[in-house]
CSV table of C-alpha atoms and ligand atoms in Angstrom, one decimal:
chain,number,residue,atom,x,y,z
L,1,UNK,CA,-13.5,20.9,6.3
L,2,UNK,CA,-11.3,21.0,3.2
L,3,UNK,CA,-13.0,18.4,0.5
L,4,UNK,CA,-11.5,15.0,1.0
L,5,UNK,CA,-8.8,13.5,-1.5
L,6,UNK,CA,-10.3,10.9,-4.2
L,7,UNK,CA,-8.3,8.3,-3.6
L,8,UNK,CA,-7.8,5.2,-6.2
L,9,UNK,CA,-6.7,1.5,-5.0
L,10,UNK,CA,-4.9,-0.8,-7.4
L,11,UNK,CA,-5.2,-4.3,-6.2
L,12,UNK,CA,-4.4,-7.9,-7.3
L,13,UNK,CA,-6.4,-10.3,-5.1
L,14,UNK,CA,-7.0,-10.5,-1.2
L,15,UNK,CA,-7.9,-6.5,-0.6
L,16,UNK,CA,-7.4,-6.7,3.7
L,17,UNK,CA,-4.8,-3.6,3.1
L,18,UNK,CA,-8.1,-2.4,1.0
L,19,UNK,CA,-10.1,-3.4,3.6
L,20,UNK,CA,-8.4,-1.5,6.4
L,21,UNK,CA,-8.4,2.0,4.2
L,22,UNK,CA,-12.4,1.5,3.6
L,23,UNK,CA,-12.8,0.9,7.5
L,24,UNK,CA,-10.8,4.2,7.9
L,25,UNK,CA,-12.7,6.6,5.6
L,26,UNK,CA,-16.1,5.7,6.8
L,27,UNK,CA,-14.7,8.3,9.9
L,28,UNK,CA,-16.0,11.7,8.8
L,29,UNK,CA,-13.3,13.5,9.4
L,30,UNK,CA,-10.9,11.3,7.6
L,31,UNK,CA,-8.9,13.4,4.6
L,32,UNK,CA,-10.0,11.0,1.6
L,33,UNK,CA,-12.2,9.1,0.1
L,34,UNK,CA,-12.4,5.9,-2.1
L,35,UNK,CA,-13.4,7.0,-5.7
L,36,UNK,CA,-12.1,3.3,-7.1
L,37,UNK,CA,-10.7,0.0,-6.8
L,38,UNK,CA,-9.2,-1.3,-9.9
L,39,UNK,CA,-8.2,-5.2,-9.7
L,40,UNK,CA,-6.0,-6.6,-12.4
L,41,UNK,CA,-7.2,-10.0,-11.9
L,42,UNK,CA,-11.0,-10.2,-12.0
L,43,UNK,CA,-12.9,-12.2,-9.4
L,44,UNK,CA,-11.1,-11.6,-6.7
L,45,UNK,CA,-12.1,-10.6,-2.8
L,46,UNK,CA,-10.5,-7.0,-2.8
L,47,UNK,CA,-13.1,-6.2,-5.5
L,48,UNK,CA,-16.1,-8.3,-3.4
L,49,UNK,CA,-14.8,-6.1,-0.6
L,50,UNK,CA,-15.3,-2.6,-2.2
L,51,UNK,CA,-18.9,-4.0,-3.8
L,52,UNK,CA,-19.9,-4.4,-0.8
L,53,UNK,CA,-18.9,-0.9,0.6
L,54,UNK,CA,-20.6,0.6,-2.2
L,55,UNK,CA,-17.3,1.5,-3.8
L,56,UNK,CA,-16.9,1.7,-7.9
L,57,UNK,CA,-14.9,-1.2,-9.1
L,58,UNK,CA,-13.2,-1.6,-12.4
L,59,UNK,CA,-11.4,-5.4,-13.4
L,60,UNK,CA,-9.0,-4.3,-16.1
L,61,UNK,CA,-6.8,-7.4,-17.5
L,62,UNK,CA,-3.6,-7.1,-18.0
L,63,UNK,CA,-3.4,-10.0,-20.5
L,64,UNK,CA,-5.7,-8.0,-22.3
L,65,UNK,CA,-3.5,-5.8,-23.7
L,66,UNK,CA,-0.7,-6.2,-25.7
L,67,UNK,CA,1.5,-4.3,-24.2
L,68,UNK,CA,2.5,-2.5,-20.7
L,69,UNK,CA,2.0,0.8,-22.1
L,70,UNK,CA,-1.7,0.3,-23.4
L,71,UNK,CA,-2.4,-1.6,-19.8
L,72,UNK,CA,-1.5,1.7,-18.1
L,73,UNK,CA,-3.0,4.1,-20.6
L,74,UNK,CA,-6.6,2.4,-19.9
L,75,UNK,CA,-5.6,2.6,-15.6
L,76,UNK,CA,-4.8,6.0,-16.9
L,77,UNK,CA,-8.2,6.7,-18.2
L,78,UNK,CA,-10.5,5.2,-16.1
L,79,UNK,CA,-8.5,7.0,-12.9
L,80,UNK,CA,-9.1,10.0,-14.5
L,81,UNK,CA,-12.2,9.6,-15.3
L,82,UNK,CA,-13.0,8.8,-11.6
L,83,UNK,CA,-11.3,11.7,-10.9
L,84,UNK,CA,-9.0,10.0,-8.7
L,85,UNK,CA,-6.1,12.6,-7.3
L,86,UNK,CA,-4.0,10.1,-5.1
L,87,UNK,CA,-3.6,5.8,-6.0
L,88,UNK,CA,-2.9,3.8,-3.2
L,89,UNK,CA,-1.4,0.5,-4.4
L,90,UNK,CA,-2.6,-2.2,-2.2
L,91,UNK,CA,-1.2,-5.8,-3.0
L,92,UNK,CA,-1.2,-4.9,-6.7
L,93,UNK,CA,1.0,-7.5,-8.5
L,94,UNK,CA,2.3,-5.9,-11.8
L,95,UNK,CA,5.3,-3.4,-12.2
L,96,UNK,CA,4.4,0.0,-13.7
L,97,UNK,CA,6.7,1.5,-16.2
L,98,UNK,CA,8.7,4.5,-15.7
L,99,UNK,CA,6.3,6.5,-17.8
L,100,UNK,CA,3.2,5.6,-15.5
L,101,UNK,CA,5.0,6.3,-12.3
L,102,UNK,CA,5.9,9.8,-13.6
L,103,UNK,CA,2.4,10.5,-14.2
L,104,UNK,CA,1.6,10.1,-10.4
L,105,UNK,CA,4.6,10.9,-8.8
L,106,UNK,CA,4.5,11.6,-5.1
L,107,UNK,CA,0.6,10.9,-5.5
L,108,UNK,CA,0.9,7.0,-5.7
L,109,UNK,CA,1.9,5.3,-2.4
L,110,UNK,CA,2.5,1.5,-2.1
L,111,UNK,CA,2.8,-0.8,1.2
L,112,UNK,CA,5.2,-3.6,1.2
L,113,UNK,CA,5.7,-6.1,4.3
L,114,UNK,CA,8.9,-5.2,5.3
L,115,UNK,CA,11.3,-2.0,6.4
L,116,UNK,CA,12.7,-0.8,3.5
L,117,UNK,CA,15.1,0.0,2.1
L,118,UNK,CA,15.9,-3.9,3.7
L,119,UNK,CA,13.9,-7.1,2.0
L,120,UNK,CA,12.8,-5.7,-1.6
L,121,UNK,CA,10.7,-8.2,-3.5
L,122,UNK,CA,9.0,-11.3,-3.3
L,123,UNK,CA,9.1,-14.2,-0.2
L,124,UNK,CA,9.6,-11.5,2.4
L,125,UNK,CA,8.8,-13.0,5.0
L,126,UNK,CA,10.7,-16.4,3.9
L,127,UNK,CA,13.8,-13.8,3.7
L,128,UNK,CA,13.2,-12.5,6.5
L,129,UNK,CA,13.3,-15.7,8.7
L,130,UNK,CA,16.3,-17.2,6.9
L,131,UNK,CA,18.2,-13.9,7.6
L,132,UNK,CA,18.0,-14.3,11.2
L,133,UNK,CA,16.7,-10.6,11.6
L,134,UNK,CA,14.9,-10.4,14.4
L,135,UNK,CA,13.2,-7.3,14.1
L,136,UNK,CA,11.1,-6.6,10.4
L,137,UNK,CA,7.5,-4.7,9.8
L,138,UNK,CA,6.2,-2.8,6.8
L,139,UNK,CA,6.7,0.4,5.3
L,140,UNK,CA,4.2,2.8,3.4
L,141,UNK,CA,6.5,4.6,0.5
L,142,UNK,CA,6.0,6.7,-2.6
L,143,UNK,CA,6.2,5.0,-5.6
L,144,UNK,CA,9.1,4.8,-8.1
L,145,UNK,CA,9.8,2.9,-11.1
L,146,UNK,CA,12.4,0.4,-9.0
L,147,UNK,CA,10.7,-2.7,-7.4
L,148,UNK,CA,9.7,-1.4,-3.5
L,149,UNK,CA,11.8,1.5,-3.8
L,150,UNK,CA,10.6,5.4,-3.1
L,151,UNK,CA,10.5,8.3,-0.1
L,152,UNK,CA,9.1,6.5,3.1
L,153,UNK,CA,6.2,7.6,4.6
L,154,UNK,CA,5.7,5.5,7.7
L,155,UNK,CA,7.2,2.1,9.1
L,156,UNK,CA,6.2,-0.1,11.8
L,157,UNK,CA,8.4,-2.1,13.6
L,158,UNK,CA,7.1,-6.0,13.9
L,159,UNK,CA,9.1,-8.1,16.2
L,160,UNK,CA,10.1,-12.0,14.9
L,161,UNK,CA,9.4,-14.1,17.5
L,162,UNK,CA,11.3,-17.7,18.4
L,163,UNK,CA,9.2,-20.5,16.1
L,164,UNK,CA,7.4,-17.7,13.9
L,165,UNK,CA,6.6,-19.6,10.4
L,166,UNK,CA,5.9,-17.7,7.4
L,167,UNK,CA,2.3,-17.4,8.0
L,168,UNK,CA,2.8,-16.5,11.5
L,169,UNK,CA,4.9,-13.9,10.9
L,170,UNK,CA,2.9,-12.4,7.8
L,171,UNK,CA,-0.2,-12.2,9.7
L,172,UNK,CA,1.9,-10.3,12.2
L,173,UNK,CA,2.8,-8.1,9.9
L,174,UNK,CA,0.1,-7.8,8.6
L,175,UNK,CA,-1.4,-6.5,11.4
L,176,UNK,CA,0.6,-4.0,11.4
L,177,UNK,CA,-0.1,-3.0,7.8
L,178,UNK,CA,-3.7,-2.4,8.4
L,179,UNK,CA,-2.7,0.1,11.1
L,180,UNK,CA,-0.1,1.3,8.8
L,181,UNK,CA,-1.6,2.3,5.7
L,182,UNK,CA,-4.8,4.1,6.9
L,183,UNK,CA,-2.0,6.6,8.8
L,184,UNK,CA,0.5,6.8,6.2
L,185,UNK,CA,-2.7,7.8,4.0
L,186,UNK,CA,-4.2,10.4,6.0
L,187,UNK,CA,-0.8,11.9,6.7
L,188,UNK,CA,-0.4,12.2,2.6
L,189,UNK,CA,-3.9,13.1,2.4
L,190,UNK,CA,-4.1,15.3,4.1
L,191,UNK,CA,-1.0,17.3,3.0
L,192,UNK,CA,1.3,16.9,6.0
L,193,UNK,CA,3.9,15.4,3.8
L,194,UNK,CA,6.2,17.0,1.5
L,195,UNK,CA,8.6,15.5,-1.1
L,196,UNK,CA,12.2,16.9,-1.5
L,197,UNK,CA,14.3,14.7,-4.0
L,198,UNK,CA,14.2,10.7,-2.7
L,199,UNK,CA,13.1,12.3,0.7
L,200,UNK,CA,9.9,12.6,2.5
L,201,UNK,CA,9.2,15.0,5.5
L,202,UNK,CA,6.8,16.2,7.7
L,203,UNK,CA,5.8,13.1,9.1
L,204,UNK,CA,4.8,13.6,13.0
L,205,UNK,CA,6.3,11.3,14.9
L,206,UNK,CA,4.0,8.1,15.7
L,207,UNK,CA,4.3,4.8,14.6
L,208,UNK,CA,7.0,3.8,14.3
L,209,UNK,CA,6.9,3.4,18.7
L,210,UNK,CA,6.8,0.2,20.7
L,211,UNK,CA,2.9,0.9,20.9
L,212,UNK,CA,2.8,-1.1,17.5
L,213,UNK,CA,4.3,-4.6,18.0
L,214,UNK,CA,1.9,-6.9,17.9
L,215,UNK,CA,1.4,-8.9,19.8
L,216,UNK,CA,3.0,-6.6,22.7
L,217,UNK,CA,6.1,-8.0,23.6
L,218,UNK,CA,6.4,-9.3,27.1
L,219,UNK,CA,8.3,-8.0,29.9
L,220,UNK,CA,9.9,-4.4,29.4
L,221,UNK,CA,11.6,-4.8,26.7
X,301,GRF,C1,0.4,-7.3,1.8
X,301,GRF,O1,1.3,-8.0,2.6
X,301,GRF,C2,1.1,-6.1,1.1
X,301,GRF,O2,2.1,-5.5,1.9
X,301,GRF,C3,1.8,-6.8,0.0
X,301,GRF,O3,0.9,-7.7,-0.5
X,301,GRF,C4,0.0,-8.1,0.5
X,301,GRF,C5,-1.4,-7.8,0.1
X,301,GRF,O4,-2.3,-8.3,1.0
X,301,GRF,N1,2.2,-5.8,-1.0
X,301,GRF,P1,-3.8,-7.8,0.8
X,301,GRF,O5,-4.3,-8.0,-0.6
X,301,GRF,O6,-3.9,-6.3,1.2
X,301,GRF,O7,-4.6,-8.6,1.8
């Protein structure tokens, strides 16, 4: 087997997206590995969670620096001192500058709750339900410098259901993003996917099928 990637996670608090991706790489034959979690904000579960795996953690403060550029110059360093060759953002709160993106780009992959290019931002969900769309999900995507914005990797579909609340239709979502992000991972990992411009390819087909609402819908929709 070709050596597995060393993969870094930048997180900002709850870690399940975190979660999900350790779960995956315990399999042996999955393509990468977990060299770090980095955590903005210190104290929080996503960093408990990859203690506890056995995982190296670093808490580096924003607020500690005084400005973007020195925040991502010490990311920088302790990445590459961990020898990390693909960064998985995973509910990582802070926007990175055009300067950092460049450094890792089409190595650095981010999940957001929703099918891009629709719902960019903050209060997805809460968007999402005032909308009246009745069909949403999340979307793995390379990262660049705009807000949620990047060559898709992989998208689940996540129906809204009559009655969903905010929290109902997160953790549905959510769900779906634990299945998600361990795929769109291994696909990258791997090396099944190639970047051509604002474009990703070489995706097999998988996901993106009624297999993945959850819960299944009823009937035969
Ligand atoms: C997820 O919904 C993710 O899509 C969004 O922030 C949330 C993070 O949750 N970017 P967790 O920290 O992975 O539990």
């Amino acid at each position: 087997m070709t050596a597995k990637k060393r993969v870094g996670v930048l997180i900002s608090g709850r870690g399940s997206n975190l979660q999900a991706l350790i779960d995956a790489a315990k399999a042996q034959e999955y393509p990468a590995e977990l060299a770090l979690v980095i955590s903005n904000v210190p104290g929080v579960q996503g960093l408990a969670r990859a203690e506890a795996a056995g995982i190296q953690t670093r808490a580096i403060k924003h607020q500690d620096f005084p400005s973007r550029e020195t925040f991502e110059a010490a990311l920088d360093a302790a990445l590459n001192e961990a020898g990390v060759e693909l960064l998985c953002n995973a509910g990582f709160m802070r926007l990175l500058t055009g300067s950092f993106v460049s450094r890792w780009l089409n190595r650095h992959l981010n999940i957001h709750p929703s099918l891009l290019p629709a719902f960019k931002g903050l209060d997805t969900h809460g968007r999402v339900l005032r909308s009246g769309t009745q069909i949403t999900g999340c979307t793995v995507h390379f990262v660049r410098a705009a807000m949620d914005d990047g060559p898709i990797v992989a998208q689940a579909a996540v129906p809204v259901l009559p009655g969903d609340t905010e929290d109902a239709l997160a953790d549905r979502v959510l769900a779906a993003e634990h299945r998600l992000y361990p795929h769109a991972l291994r696909l990258v990992a791997s090396g099944q996917v190639a970047v051509d411009g604002e474009r990703a390819s070489g995706m097999p087909a998988g996901m993106g099928d009624s297999a993945l609402f959850s819960p299944p819908l009823p009937g035969n929709f």
